[in-house]
Amino acid sequence: MNQKNSPYIQLIKAVPKSLQLFLNVCLVLLALILAFLLFKELIEFLKILLFTKEGGDYKLFLANILIFFLYFEFITMIIKYFKEDYHFPLRYFIYIGITAMIRLIIVEHDHPLNTLIYSVIILILIISYFIINITPLERPTRSSLFMNKEH
């Protein structure tokens, strides 16, 4: 019996491809839903700017702007997923986390301790982003940060 043409081997090869196709279809549907919500949020901006007297509630406006950016970042992350050969870059999750925490601080700033905790979370996310940026993709034999440079 030929190993390459065995039904079992063909099934094993077909399952990941089928799951990848299902995942891709779901992500495209999610991107379409997010694009619709992004457009809806844009309409809300126009309503607040054009039809609200005396500038309206600035907290609501800022919260809507940050929700807009969250939708935008998720759509961008889905686009990157397809462009980078089915891989989600970690930095986009960090961007989304920072934006979500900033929105939380703006919307729910009544409790000072919670605001401090949210700020510490933002600091941790920024430090994580810095570490990701200074860490090389390939592991070198010696770290470039701690090398002694000889003249």
PDB file of C-alpha atoms in Angstrom:
ATOM      1  CA  MET A   1       0.000   0.000   0.000  1.00  0.00           C
ATOM      2  CA  ASN A   2       1.358   3.389  -0.989  1.00  0.00           C
ATOM      3  CA  GLN A   3       1.837   5.643   2.050  1.00  0.00           C
ATOM      4  CA  LYS A   4       1.412   8.902   0.096  1.00  0.00           C
ATOM      5  CA  ASN A   5      -1.989   8.000  -1.342  1.00  0.00           C
ATOM      6  CA  SER A   6      -3.418   6.387   1.760  1.00  0.00           C
ATOM      7  CA  PRO A   7      -6.876   7.736   2.725  1.00  0.00           C
ATOM      8  CA  TYR A   8      -5.647   8.212   6.280  1.00  0.00           C
ATOM      9  CA  ILE A   9      -2.732  10.410   5.157  1.00  0.00           C
ATOM     10  CA  GLN A  10      -5.039  12.390   2.870  1.00  0.00           C
ATOM     11  CA  LEU A  11      -7.460  12.927   5.755  1.00  0.00           C
ATOM     12  CA  ILE A  12      -4.660  14.120   8.026  1.00  0.00           C
ATOM     13  CA  LYS A  13      -3.598  16.635   5.368  1.00  0.00           C
ATOM     14  CA  ALA A  14      -7.177  17.754   4.664  1.00  0.00           C
ATOM     15  CA  VAL A  15      -8.158  18.516   8.273  1.00  0.00           C
ATOM     16  CA  PRO A  16      -5.746  21.460   8.830  1.00  0.00           C
ATOM     17  CA  LYS A  17      -6.605  22.908   5.423  1.00  0.00           C
ATOM     18  CA  SER A  18     -10.327  22.667   6.178  1.00  0.00           C
ATOM     19  CA  LEU A  19      -9.887  24.270   9.590  1.00  0.00           C
ATOM     20  CA  GLN A  20      -7.749  27.047   8.075  1.00  0.00           C
ATOM     21  CA  LEU A  21     -10.438  27.719   5.475  1.00  0.00           C
ATOM     22  CA  PHE A  22     -13.118  27.832   8.186  1.00  0.00           C
ATOM     23  CA  LEU A  23     -10.981  30.218  10.261  1.00  0.00           C
ATOM     24  CA  ASN A  24     -10.362  32.469   7.255  1.00  0.00           C
ATOM     25  CA  VAL A  25     -14.076  32.646   6.414  1.00  0.00           C
ATOM     26  CA  CYS A  26     -14.910  33.486  10.040  1.00  0.00           C
ATOM     27  CA  LEU A  27     -12.260  36.223  10.133  1.00  0.00           C
ATOM     28  CA  VAL A  28     -13.564  37.750   6.905  1.00  0.00           C
ATOM     29  CA  LEU A  29     -17.082  37.775   8.377  1.00  0.00           C
ATOM     30  CA  LEU A  30     -15.742  39.347  11.568  1.00  0.00           C
ATOM     31  CA  ALA A  31     -13.905  41.995   9.524  1.00  0.00           C
ATOM     32  CA  LEU A  32     -17.128  42.834   7.669  1.00  0.00           C
ATOM     33  CA  ILE A  33     -19.049  43.157  10.943  1.00  0.00           C
ATOM     34  CA  LEU A  34     -16.300  45.354  12.408  1.00  0.00           C
ATOM     35  CA  ALA A  35     -16.267  47.510   9.260  1.00  0.00           C
ATOM     36  CA  PHE A  36     -20.025  47.994   9.617  1.00  0.00           C
ATOM     37  CA  LEU A  37     -19.608  48.966  13.291  1.00  0.00           C
ATOM     38  CA  LEU A  38     -16.740  51.303  12.366  1.00  0.00           C
ATOM     39  CA  PHE A  39     -18.970  53.029   9.817  1.00  0.00           C
ATOM     40  CA  LYS A  40     -21.788  53.223  12.375  1.00  0.00           C
ATOM     41  CA  GLU A  41     -19.401  54.855  14.864  1.00  0.00           C
ATOM     42  CA  LEU A  42     -18.400  57.374  12.194  1.00  0.00           C
ATOM     43  CA  ILE A  43     -22.062  58.310  11.782  1.00  0.00           C
ATOM     44  CA  GLU A  44     -22.296  58.771  15.576  1.00  0.00           C
ATOM     45  CA  PHE A  45     -19.351  61.210  15.383  1.00  0.00           C
ATOM     46  CA  LEU A  46     -21.160  63.241  12.783  1.00  0.00           C
ATOM     47  CA  LYS A  47     -24.337  63.284  14.879  1.00  0.00           C
ATOM     48  CA  ILE A  48     -22.436  64.466  17.952  1.00  0.00           C
ATOM     49  CA  LEU A  49     -20.516  67.125  16.017  1.00  0.00           C
ATOM     50  CA  LEU A  50     -23.357  68.469  13.898  1.00  0.00           C
ATOM     51  CA  PHE A  51     -26.490  68.085  15.985  1.00  0.00           C
ATOM     52  CA  THR A  52     -25.378  68.518  19.583  1.00  0.00           C
ATOM     53  CA  LYS A  53     -25.575  71.974  21.123  1.00  0.00           C
ATOM     54  CA  GLU A  54     -22.668  73.408  23.132  1.00  0.00           C
ATOM     55  CA  GLY A  55     -20.262  70.651  22.132  1.00  0.00           C
ATOM     56  CA  GLY A  56     -22.170  67.873  23.899  1.00  0.00           C
ATOM     57  CA  ASP A  57     -20.716  65.417  26.354  1.00  0.00           C
ATOM     58  CA  TYR A  58     -16.970  65.339  25.722  1.00  0.00           C
ATOM     59  CA  LYS A  59     -16.559  62.095  27.712  1.00  0.00           C
ATOM     60  CA  LEU A  60     -19.022  60.347  25.429  1.00  0.00           C
ATOM     61  CA  PHE A  61     -17.249  61.777  22.391  1.00  0.00           C
ATOM     62  CA  LEU A  62     -13.829  60.601  23.630  1.00  0.00           C
ATOM     63  CA  ALA A  63     -15.215  57.164  24.469  1.00  0.00           C
ATOM     64  CA  ASN A  64     -16.651  56.933  20.948  1.00  0.00           C
ATOM     65  CA  ILE A  65     -13.312  57.930  19.430  1.00  0.00           C
ATOM     66  CA  LEU A  66     -11.556  55.178  21.360  1.00  0.00           C
ATOM     67  CA  ILE A  67     -14.198  52.624  20.369  1.00  0.00           C
ATOM     68  CA  PHE A  68     -13.607  53.730  16.775  1.00  0.00           C
ATOM     69  CA  PHE A  69      -9.881  53.065  17.183  1.00  0.00           C
ATOM     70  CA  LEU A  70     -10.562  49.661  18.735  1.00  0.00           C
ATOM     71  CA  TYR A  71     -12.629  48.662  15.703  1.00  0.00           C
ATOM     72  CA  PHE A  72      -9.941  50.086  13.433  1.00  0.00           C
ATOM     73  CA  GLU A  73      -7.163  48.175  15.228  1.00  0.00           C
ATOM     74  CA  PHE A  74      -9.074  44.892  15.080  1.00  0.00           C
ATOM     75  CA  ILE A  75      -9.678  45.326  11.342  1.00  0.00           C
ATOM     76  CA  THR A  76      -6.005  46.188  10.848  1.00  0.00           C
ATOM     77  CA  MET A  77      -5.013  43.106  12.826  1.00  0.00           C
ATOM     78  CA  ILE A  78      -7.186  40.890  10.618  1.00  0.00           C
ATOM     79  CA  ILE A  79      -5.619  42.421   7.499  1.00  0.00           C
ATOM     80  CA  LYS A  80      -2.137  41.801   8.924  1.00  0.00           C
ATOM     81  CA  TYR A  81      -3.149  38.212   9.682  1.00  0.00           C
ATOM     82  CA  PHE A  82      -3.730  37.549   5.994  1.00  0.00           C
ATOM     83  CA  LYS A  83      -0.717  39.568   4.816  1.00  0.00           C
ATOM     84  CA  GLU A  84       1.718  37.912   7.239  1.00  0.00           C
ATOM     85  CA  ASP A  85       0.900  34.330   6.272  1.00  0.00           C
ATOM     86  CA  TYR A  86      -1.787  33.607   8.880  1.00  0.00           C
ATOM     87  CA  HIS A  87      -0.008  35.125  11.853  1.00  0.00           C
ATOM     88  CA  PHE A  88      -1.274  37.709  14.354  1.00  0.00           C
ATOM     89  CA  PRO A  89       1.543  40.080  15.356  1.00  0.00           C
ATOM     90  CA  LEU A  90       1.695  40.398  19.143  1.00  0.00           C
ATOM     91  CA  ARG A  91       2.173  44.166  18.994  1.00  0.00           C
ATOM     92  CA  TYR A  92      -1.389  44.620  17.696  1.00  0.00           C
ATOM     93  CA  PHE A  93      -2.789  42.912  20.784  1.00  0.00           C
ATOM     94  CA  ILE A  94      -0.716  45.318  22.875  1.00  0.00           C
ATOM     95  CA  TYR A  95      -2.062  48.326  20.909  1.00  0.00           C
ATOM     96  CA  ILE A  96      -5.603  47.101  21.486  1.00  0.00           C
ATOM     97  CA  GLY A  97      -4.932  46.552  25.191  1.00  0.00           C
ATOM     98  CA  ILE A  98      -3.509  50.055  25.631  1.00  0.00           C
ATOM     99  CA  THR A  99      -6.418  51.641  23.749  1.00  0.00           C
ATOM    100  CA  ALA A 100      -8.962  49.654  25.765  1.00  0.00           C
ATOM    101  CA  MET A 101      -7.339  50.677  29.060  1.00  0.00           C
ATOM    102  CA  ILE A 102      -7.262  54.355  28.027  1.00  0.00           C
ATOM    103  CA  ARG A 103     -10.952  54.132  27.133  1.00  0.00           C
ATOM    104  CA  LEU A 104     -11.667  52.541  30.508  1.00  0.00           C
ATOM    105  CA  ILE A 105      -9.836  55.359  32.312  1.00  0.00           C
ATOM    106  CA  ILE A 106     -11.807  58.009  30.402  1.00  0.00           C
ATOM    107  CA  VAL A 107     -15.191  56.345  30.878  1.00  0.00           C
ATOM    108  CA  GLU A 108     -14.810  55.006  34.424  1.00  0.00           C
ATOM    109  CA  HIS A 109     -12.577  57.389  36.330  1.00  0.00           C
ATOM    110  CA  ASP A 110     -14.702  57.682  39.484  1.00  0.00           C
ATOM    111  CA  HIS A 111     -12.532  55.387  41.621  1.00  0.00           C
ATOM    112  CA  PRO A 112      -8.933  56.613  41.997  1.00  0.00           C
ATOM    113  CA  LEU A 113      -7.550  53.187  42.928  1.00  0.00           C
ATOM    114  CA  ASN A 114      -9.019  51.598  39.802  1.00  0.00           C
ATOM    115  CA  THR A 115      -7.617  54.420  37.681  1.00  0.00           C
ATOM    116  CA  LEU A 116      -4.185  53.834  39.206  1.00  0.00           C
ATOM    117  CA  ILE A 117      -4.438  50.100  38.496  1.00  0.00           C
ATOM    118  CA  TYR A 118      -5.449  50.797  34.876  1.00  0.00           C
ATOM    119  CA  SER A 119      -2.480  53.166  34.555  1.00  0.00           C
ATOM    120  CA  VAL A 120      -0.108  50.500  35.869  1.00  0.00           C
ATOM    121  CA  ILE A 121      -1.556  48.051  33.342  1.00  0.00           C
ATOM    122  CA  ILE A 122      -0.862  50.579  30.562  1.00  0.00           C
ATOM    123  CA  LEU A 123       2.708  50.955  31.833  1.00  0.00           C
ATOM    124  CA  ILE A 124       3.175  47.165  31.823  1.00  0.00           C
ATOM    125  CA  LEU A 125       1.837  46.976  28.256  1.00  0.00           C
ATOM    126  CA  ILE A 126       4.191  49.761  27.130  1.00  0.00           C
ATOM    127  CA  ILE A 127       7.159  48.021  28.771  1.00  0.00           C
ATOM    128  CA  SER A 128       6.102  44.787  27.044  1.00  0.00           C
ATOM    129  CA  TYR A 129       5.988  46.598  23.717  1.00  0.00           C
ATOM    130  CA  PHE A 130       9.471  48.002  24.338  1.00  0.00           C
ATOM    131  CA  ILE A 131      10.814  44.528  25.172  1.00  0.00           C
ATOM    132  CA  ILE A 132       9.263  43.101  22.007  1.00  0.00           C
ATOM    133  CA  ASN A 133      10.896  45.831  19.920  1.00  0.00           C
ATOM    134  CA  ILE A 134      14.382  45.379  21.366  1.00  0.00           C
ATOM    135  CA  THR A 135      14.248  41.589  21.221  1.00  0.00           C
ATOM    136  CA  PRO A 136      15.586  40.318  17.893  1.00  0.00           C
ATOM    137  CA  LEU A 137      13.458  37.890  15.898  1.00  0.00           C
ATOM    138  CA  GLU A 138      16.346  35.442  15.649  1.00  0.00           C
ATOM    139  CA  ARG A 139      18.142  34.585  18.850  1.00  0.00           C
ATOM    140  CA  PRO A 140      21.776  35.685  18.496  1.00  0.00           C
ATOM    141  CA  THR A 141      24.564  33.963  20.360  1.00  0.00           C
ATOM    142  CA  ARG A 142      25.207  37.115  22.365  1.00  0.00           C
ATOM    143  CA  SER A 143      22.785  39.892  23.169  1.00  0.00           C
ATOM    144  CA  SER A 144      23.546  43.144  21.385  1.00  0.00           C
ATOM    145  CA  LEU A 145      22.444  45.143  24.435  1.00  0.00           C
ATOM    146  CA  PHE A 146      25.086  43.689  26.724  1.00  0.00           C
ATOM    147  CA  MET A 147      28.038  43.257  24.365  1.00  0.00           C
ATOM    148  CA  ASN A 148      31.286  45.022  25.133  1.00  0.00           C
ATOM    149  CA  LYS A 149      32.328  47.013  22.116  1.00  0.00           C
ATOM    150  CA  GLU A 150      36.029  46.822  21.439  1.00  0.00           C
ATOM    151  CA  HIS A 151      37.773  49.558  19.497  1.00  0.00           C
TER     152      HIS A 151
END
